[in-house]
CSV table of C-alpha atoms in Angstrom, one decimal:
chain,number,residue,atom,x,y,z
A,1,MET,CA,-57.9,-51.6,-12.3
A,2,GLY,CA,-61.6,-52.4,-12.3
A,3,ALA,CA,-64.3,-50.7,-14.3
A,4,ALA,CA,-66.4,-47.9,-12.8
A,5,PRO,CA,-69.9,-49.1,-11.7
A,6,LYS,CA,-72.6,-48.8,-14.4
A,7,HIS,CA,-75.5,-47.1,-12.7
A,8,SER,CA,-79.1,-47.4,-13.8
A,9,PRO,CA,-80.8,-44.3,-15.2
A,10,LEU,CA,-82.6,-43.8,-11.9
A,11,ILE,CA,-79.4,-43.8,-9.9
A,12,LYS,CA,-77.6,-41.7,-12.5
A,13,GLU,CA,-80.4,-39.2,-12.1
A,14,ALA,CA,-80.0,-39.3,-8.2
A,15,LEU,CA,-76.4,-38.7,-8.7
A,16,LEU,CA,-77.0,-35.8,-11.0
A,17,GLN,CA,-79.5,-34.2,-8.5
A,18,THR,CA,-76.8,-34.6,-5.7
A,19,THR,CA,-74.1,-33.1,-7.8
A,20,MET,CA,-76.3,-30.2,-8.9
A,21,LYS,CA,-77.4,-29.5,-5.3
A,22,SER,CA,-73.8,-29.6,-4.0
A,23,LEU,CA,-72.9,-26.7,-6.4
A,24,GLU,CA,-76.2,-25.0,-6.7
A,25,GLY,CA,-75.9,-21.3,-5.6
A,26,SER,CA,-72.4,-21.9,-4.2
A,27,ARG,CA,-69.3,-19.8,-4.7
A,28,GLN,CA,-66.3,-21.8,-5.8
A,29,GLU,CA,-62.9,-20.3,-4.7
A,30,LEU,CA,-59.5,-20.6,-6.0
A,31,PHE,CA,-57.3,-23.8,-5.1
A,32,ILE,CA,-53.9,-22.7,-4.1
A,33,GLY,CA,-51.4,-24.5,-1.9
A,34,GLY,CA,-53.8,-27.5,-1.2
A,35,ARG,CA,-56.7,-25.5,0.0
A,36,PHE,CA,-59.5,-23.2,-1.1
A,37,ARG,CA,-59.1,-19.4,-0.8
A,38,ALA,CA,-61.0,-16.4,-1.8
A,39,PRO,CA,-59.8,-14.2,-4.6
A,40,SER,CA,-57.9,-11.1,-3.5
A,41,SER,CA,-60.3,-8.9,-5.5
A,42,GLY,CA,-63.3,-10.6,-3.9
A,43,ARG,CA,-64.8,-10.8,-7.5
A,44,PHE,CA,-66.9,-13.9,-8.4
A,45,ILE,CA,-68.3,-14.7,-11.9
A,46,PRO,CA,-71.6,-16.4,-12.5
A,47,SER,CA,-71.6,-19.9,-14.2
A,48,PHE,CA,-74.7,-20.4,-16.4
A,49,ASP,CA,-76.4,-23.6,-16.9
A,50,PRO,CA,-76.3,-24.2,-20.7
A,51,THR,CA,-79.7,-25.9,-20.8
A,52,THR,CA,-81.7,-23.2,-18.8
A,53,GLY,CA,-79.5,-20.1,-19.1
A,54,GLU,CA,-79.8,-19.6,-15.3
A,55,VAL,CA,-77.0,-19.2,-12.9
A,56,TRP,CA,-75.8,-22.4,-11.5
A,57,TYR,CA,-72.9,-21.3,-9.3
A,58,GLU,CA,-70.2,-18.6,-9.1
A,59,PHE,CA,-66.6,-19.0,-9.5
A,60,ALA,CA,-63.6,-16.8,-8.4
A,61,GLU,CA,-61.8,-14.5,-10.8
A,62,ALA,CA,-58.1,-14.7,-10.1
A,63,ASP,CA,-56.2,-11.5,-10.8
A,64,ALA,CA,-52.4,-11.0,-11.2
A,65,ALA,CA,-51.9,-11.2,-7.3
A,66,ASP,CA,-53.8,-14.6,-7.1
A,67,VAL,CA,-51.8,-15.9,-10.1
A,68,ASP,CA,-48.6,-14.9,-8.5
A,69,ALA,CA,-49.6,-16.7,-5.2
A,70,ALA,CA,-50.4,-19.9,-7.3
A,71,VAL,CA,-47.1,-19.8,-9.1
A,72,THR,CA,-45.3,-19.2,-5.9
A,73,SER,CA,-47.1,-22.0,-4.2
A,74,ALA,CA,-46.2,-24.3,-7.2
A,75,THR,CA,-42.6,-23.1,-7.1
A,76,LYS,CA,-42.3,-23.9,-3.3
A,77,ALA,CA,-43.8,-27.4,-3.9
A,78,PHE,CA,-41.3,-28.0,-6.8
A,79,HIS,CA,-38.4,-27.4,-4.4
A,80,ASN,CA,-40.0,-29.0,-1.4
A,81,PRO,CA,-38.1,-32.3,-0.6
A,82,ALA,CA,-41.4,-33.9,0.0
A,83,TRP,CA,-41.9,-33.8,-3.9
A,84,ARG,CA,-38.4,-33.0,-5.3
A,85,ARG,CA,-36.7,-35.8,-3.4
A,86,MET,CA,-39.6,-38.3,-3.8
A,87,THR,CA,-38.5,-41.4,-5.7
A,88,GLN,CA,-39.9,-42.0,-9.1
A,89,THR,CA,-41.4,-45.2,-8.0
A,90,ASP,CA,-43.3,-43.4,-5.2
A,91,ARG,CA,-44.5,-40.7,-7.6
A,92,GLY,CA,-45.8,-43.4,-9.8
A,93,LYS,CA,-47.7,-44.9,-6.8
A,94,LEU,CA,-49.4,-41.6,-6.0
A,95,ILE,CA,-50.5,-41.2,-9.7
A,96,ARG,CA,-52.0,-44.7,-9.6
A,97,ARG,CA,-53.9,-43.7,-6.4
A,98,LEU,CA,-55.2,-40.6,-8.3
A,99,ALA,CA,-56.3,-43.0,-11.1
A,100,GLU,CA,-58.3,-45.0,-8.5
A,101,LEU,CA,-60.0,-41.9,-7.1
A,102,VAL,CA,-60.9,-40.6,-10.6
A,103,LEU,CA,-62.5,-43.9,-11.4
A,104,GLU,CA,-64.3,-44.0,-8.1
A,105,HIS,CA,-65.8,-40.6,-8.8
A,106,ALA,CA,-66.2,-41.1,-12.5
A,107,ASP,CA,-70.0,-40.7,-12.5
A,108,GLU,CA,-70.0,-37.5,-10.4
A,109,LEU,CA,-67.3,-35.9,-12.4
A,110,ALA,CA,-69.1,-36.7,-15.7
A,111,LEU,CA,-72.4,-35.4,-14.3
A,112,MET,CA,-70.7,-32.2,-13.1
A,113,GLU,CA,-69.1,-31.7,-16.6
A,114,THR,CA,-72.5,-32.3,-18.4
A,115,ARG,CA,-74.2,-29.7,-16.2
A,116,ASP,CA,-71.4,-27.3,-16.8
A,117,ASN,CA,-70.7,-27.5,-20.5
A,118,GLY,CA,-74.0,-29.0,-21.9
A,119,LYS,CA,-72.4,-32.0,-23.6
A,120,LEU,CA,-74.0,-35.5,-23.6
A,121,ILE,CA,-73.8,-37.4,-20.4
A,122,LYS,CA,-72.9,-40.6,-22.4
A,123,GLU,CA,-69.9,-38.9,-23.9
A,124,MET,CA,-68.7,-37.5,-20.4
A,125,MET,CA,-69.2,-41.0,-18.8
A,126,ALA,CA,-67.1,-42.6,-21.4
A,127,GLN,CA,-64.3,-40.0,-21.0
A,128,MET,CA,-64.2,-40.3,-17.2
A,129,ARG,CA,-64.0,-44.0,-17.3
A,130,ALA,CA,-61.2,-43.9,-19.8
A,131,MET,CA,-59.2,-41.2,-18.1
A,132,PRO,CA,-57.7,-43.4,-15.3
A,133,ASP,CA,-55.9,-45.5,-18.0
A,134,SER,CA,-53.9,-42.4,-19.0
A,135,TYR,CA,-52.9,-41.9,-15.4
A,136,ILE,CA,-51.9,-45.5,-15.0
A,137,TYR,CA,-49.9,-45.3,-18.2
A,138,PHE,CA,-47.8,-42.3,-17.0
A,139,ALA,CA,-47.6,-43.7,-13.5
A,140,GLY,CA,-45.8,-46.6,-15.1
A,141,MET,CA,-43.5,-44.3,-17.0
A,142,ALA,CA,-42.4,-42.4,-13.9
A,143,ASP,CA,-39.5,-44.8,-13.0
A,144,LYS,CA,-38.5,-45.5,-16.6
A,145,LEU,CA,-37.4,-42.0,-17.6
A,146,GLN,CA,-33.7,-42.2,-18.0
A,147,GLY,CA,-30.8,-40.4,-19.7
A,148,ASP,CA,-28.1,-41.9,-22.0
A,149,THR,CA,-24.3,-42.6,-21.8
A,150,ILE,CA,-22.8,-41.0,-25.0
A,151,PRO,CA,-19.5,-42.2,-26.5
A,152,VAL,CA,-16.8,-39.6,-26.8
A,153,ASN,CA,-13.2,-39.6,-28.2
A,154,LYS,CA,-11.7,-39.2,-24.7
A,155,LEU,CA,-11.1,-42.4,-22.7
A,156,ASP,CA,-10.9,-40.5,-19.4
A,157,SER,CA,-14.2,-38.7,-19.9
A,158,LEU,CA,-17.7,-39.7,-19.1
A,159,ASN,CA,-20.5,-38.1,-21.3
A,160,TYR,CA,-24.0,-38.5,-20.2
A,161,SER,CA,-27.5,-37.0,-20.3
A,162,GLN,CA,-30.0,-36.7,-17.4
A,163,ARG,CA,-33.7,-36.0,-17.6
A,164,GLU,CA,-35.0,-33.7,-15.0
A,165,PRO,CA,-38.3,-31.8,-14.4
A,166,LEU,CA,-38.6,-28.3,-15.7
A,167,GLY,CA,-40.4,-26.6,-12.9
A,168,VAL,CA,-43.8,-24.9,-12.8
A,169,VAL,CA,-46.0,-25.6,-15.9
A,170,GLY,CA,-49.0,-23.4,-16.7
A,171,MET,CA,-52.0,-25.2,-18.2
A,172,ILE,CA,-55.0,-23.6,-19.9
A,173,THR,CA,-57.8,-26.0,-20.8
A,174,PRO,CA,-61.0,-25.7,-23.0
A,175,TRP,CA,-64.6,-26.0,-22.0
A,176,ASN,CA,-65.6,-29.0,-24.0
A,177,SER,CA,-63.7,-31.9,-22.4
A,178,PRO,CA,-61.9,-30.2,-19.4
A,179,LEU,CA,-60.6,-33.1,-17.5
A,180,MET,CA,-59.8,-35.5,-20.4
A,181,LEU,CA,-57.7,-32.8,-22.1
A,182,LEU,CA,-56.1,-31.8,-18.9
A,183,THR,CA,-55.2,-35.5,-18.1
A,184,GLY,CA,-53.0,-35.7,-21.3
A,185,THR,CA,-50.6,-33.0,-19.9
A,186,LEU,CA,-51.1,-33.3,-16.2
A,187,ALA,CA,-50.3,-37.0,-15.9
A,188,PRO,CA,-46.9,-36.8,-17.6
A,189,CYS,CA,-46.0,-33.5,-15.8
A,190,LEU,CA,-46.6,-35.2,-12.4
A,191,ALA,CA,-44.8,-38.4,-13.5
A,192,ILE,CA,-41.6,-36.3,-14.2
A,193,GLY,CA,-41.8,-34.3,-11.0
A,194,ASN,CA,-43.1,-30.9,-12.3
A,195,THR,CA,-45.7,-28.8,-10.5
A,196,VAL,CA,-48.6,-27.0,-12.2
A,197,VAL,CA,-51.0,-24.1,-12.2
A,198,VAL,CA,-54.2,-24.9,-14.1
A,199,LYS,CA,-56.6,-22.2,-15.6
A,200,PRO,CA,-59.7,-23.9,-16.8
A,201,SER,CA,-62.1,-22.3,-19.2
A,202,GLU,CA,-64.5,-19.9,-17.6
A,203,HIS,CA,-67.3,-21.9,-19.3
A,204,ALA,CA,-66.5,-25.1,-17.3
A,205,THR,CA,-64.6,-24.7,-14.1
A,206,ALA,CA,-66.2,-27.1,-11.5
A,207,SER,CA,-64.7,-30.5,-12.5
A,208,THR,CA,-61.2,-29.1,-12.5
A,209,LEU,CA,-61.6,-27.8,-8.9
A,210,ALA,CA,-63.1,-31.2,-7.9
A,211,LEU,CA,-60.0,-33.0,-9.4
A,212,ALA,CA,-57.7,-30.8,-7.5
A,213,GLU,CA,-59.3,-32.1,-4.3
A,214,LEU,CA,-58.7,-35.6,-5.5
A,215,VAL,CA,-55.1,-34.9,-6.2
A,216,VAL,CA,-54.5,-33.9,-2.5
A,217,GLU,CA,-56.6,-36.9,-1.4
A,218,ALA,CA,-54.3,-39.1,-3.3
A,219,GLY,CA,-51.3,-38.0,-1.2
A,220,ILE,CA,-49.7,-35.7,-3.7
A,221,PRO,CA,-48.1,-32.8,-1.7
A,222,GLU,CA,-49.9,-29.6,-1.4
A,223,GLY,CA,-49.0,-27.0,-3.9
A,224,VAL,CA,-48.0,-29.5,-6.6
A,225,VAL,CA,-51.4,-28.8,-8.4
A,226,ASN,CA,-53.1,-25.4,-8.2
A,227,VAL,CA,-56.2,-24.1,-9.9
A,228,VAL,CA,-56.9,-20.5,-10.8
A,229,THR,CA,-60.3,-19.7,-12.3
A,230,GLY,CA,-61.4,-16.6,-14.2
A,231,THR,CA,-61.5,-15.0,-17.7
A,232,GLY,CA,-58.8,-15.3,-20.3
A,233,ALA,CA,-58.4,-11.5,-20.5
A,234,VAL,CA,-57.6,-11.3,-16.7
A,235,THR,CA,-56.5,-14.7,-15.4
A,236,GLY,CA,-55.2,-16.2,-18.5
A,237,GLU,CA,-53.2,-13.1,-19.3
A,238,ALA,CA,-51.6,-12.9,-16.0
A,239,LEU,CA,-50.7,-16.6,-16.0
A,240,THR,CA,-49.2,-16.7,-19.5
A,241,ARG,CA,-47.0,-13.6,-18.8
A,242,HIS,CA,-45.8,-14.8,-15.4
A,243,PRO,CA,-42.0,-15.1,-15.3
A,244,GLY,CA,-42.1,-18.0,-12.9
A,245,LEU,CA,-43.3,-20.4,-15.4
A,246,ALA,CA,-41.1,-22.9,-17.2
A,247,LYS,CA,-43.6,-24.1,-19.8
A,248,ILE,CA,-47.2,-23.2,-20.9
A,249,VAL,CA,-49.6,-25.8,-22.2
A,250,PHE,CA,-52.7,-24.6,-24.1
A,251,THR,CA,-55.7,-26.1,-26.0
A,252,GLY,CA,-58.1,-23.7,-27.6
A,253,SER,CA,-58.6,-21.3,-30.4
A,254,THR,CA,-55.9,-20.1,-32.9
A,255,ALA,CA,-56.4,-16.5,-31.9
A,256,THR,CA,-55.9,-17.2,-28.3
A,257,GLY,CA,-53.0,-19.4,-29.1
A,258,ARG,CA,-51.2,-16.6,-30.9
A,259,ARG,CA,-51.7,-14.4,-27.8
A,260,ILE,CA,-50.3,-16.9,-25.5
A,261,ALA,CA,-47.3,-17.6,-27.8
A,262,ALA,CA,-46.5,-13.9,-27.8
A,263,ASN,CA,-46.7,-13.8,-24.0
A,264,ALA,CA,-44.6,-16.9,-23.7
A,265,ALA,CA,-42.0,-15.4,-25.9
A,266,GLU,CA,-41.4,-12.5,-23.5
A,267,ASN,CA,-40.0,-15.0,-21.0
A,268,LEU,CA,-38.5,-17.3,-23.6
A,269,ILE,CA,-40.6,-20.4,-22.6
């Protein structure tokens, strides 16, 4: 895969202005079942520009009903033959296509994250250009996951193990490197055939919603990746307590981790 184009400072500034204007004053909805939809409560939360303290855009707050809709969407996609019966090789091809799209839009995604979380553009650019390599790595792993034949003391028995996807995985990501930290779990989940519901930090939601659009553009079936935005107290709580999840992935504070672990224990996941 080729490297992302290295733009001059003037072109970067133009890209930044374009990215800013595309979100400026907008309302970002939830991404469920391959399309954007308004939250059932109608509630939106302001997202503040960390450099000015001014409202940049608003994002939807998903409540328990929205989270349930997202998990239901992911569950249907998990059992949909379009995804469940897809060959491992074909899943790998789709993940490679996603890697190409991430590289193609690396600058825009980096600028979006810088505006959202206030980190250095140099760091975000480096992260976005490195991210496709992770997708390529796990795309190559998709058709190399296999079980074992295990010897037993019975000549008329065949003892073997088989690796299968778990189901719906809930993912909660932090504000500081949203897409990079999501990639480390999203890429292997897709490679094995799981479906996901992502809840990004309420301090940086824009890039995760943008990635969800690229997932669909890559040809990955609708509902395989869903994004619910909102606060930890409302959206995160509803997601981590949902009985439809097979696994929860979390990066964040120790206190929040304890809360999530307690919620996950209720469903023995």
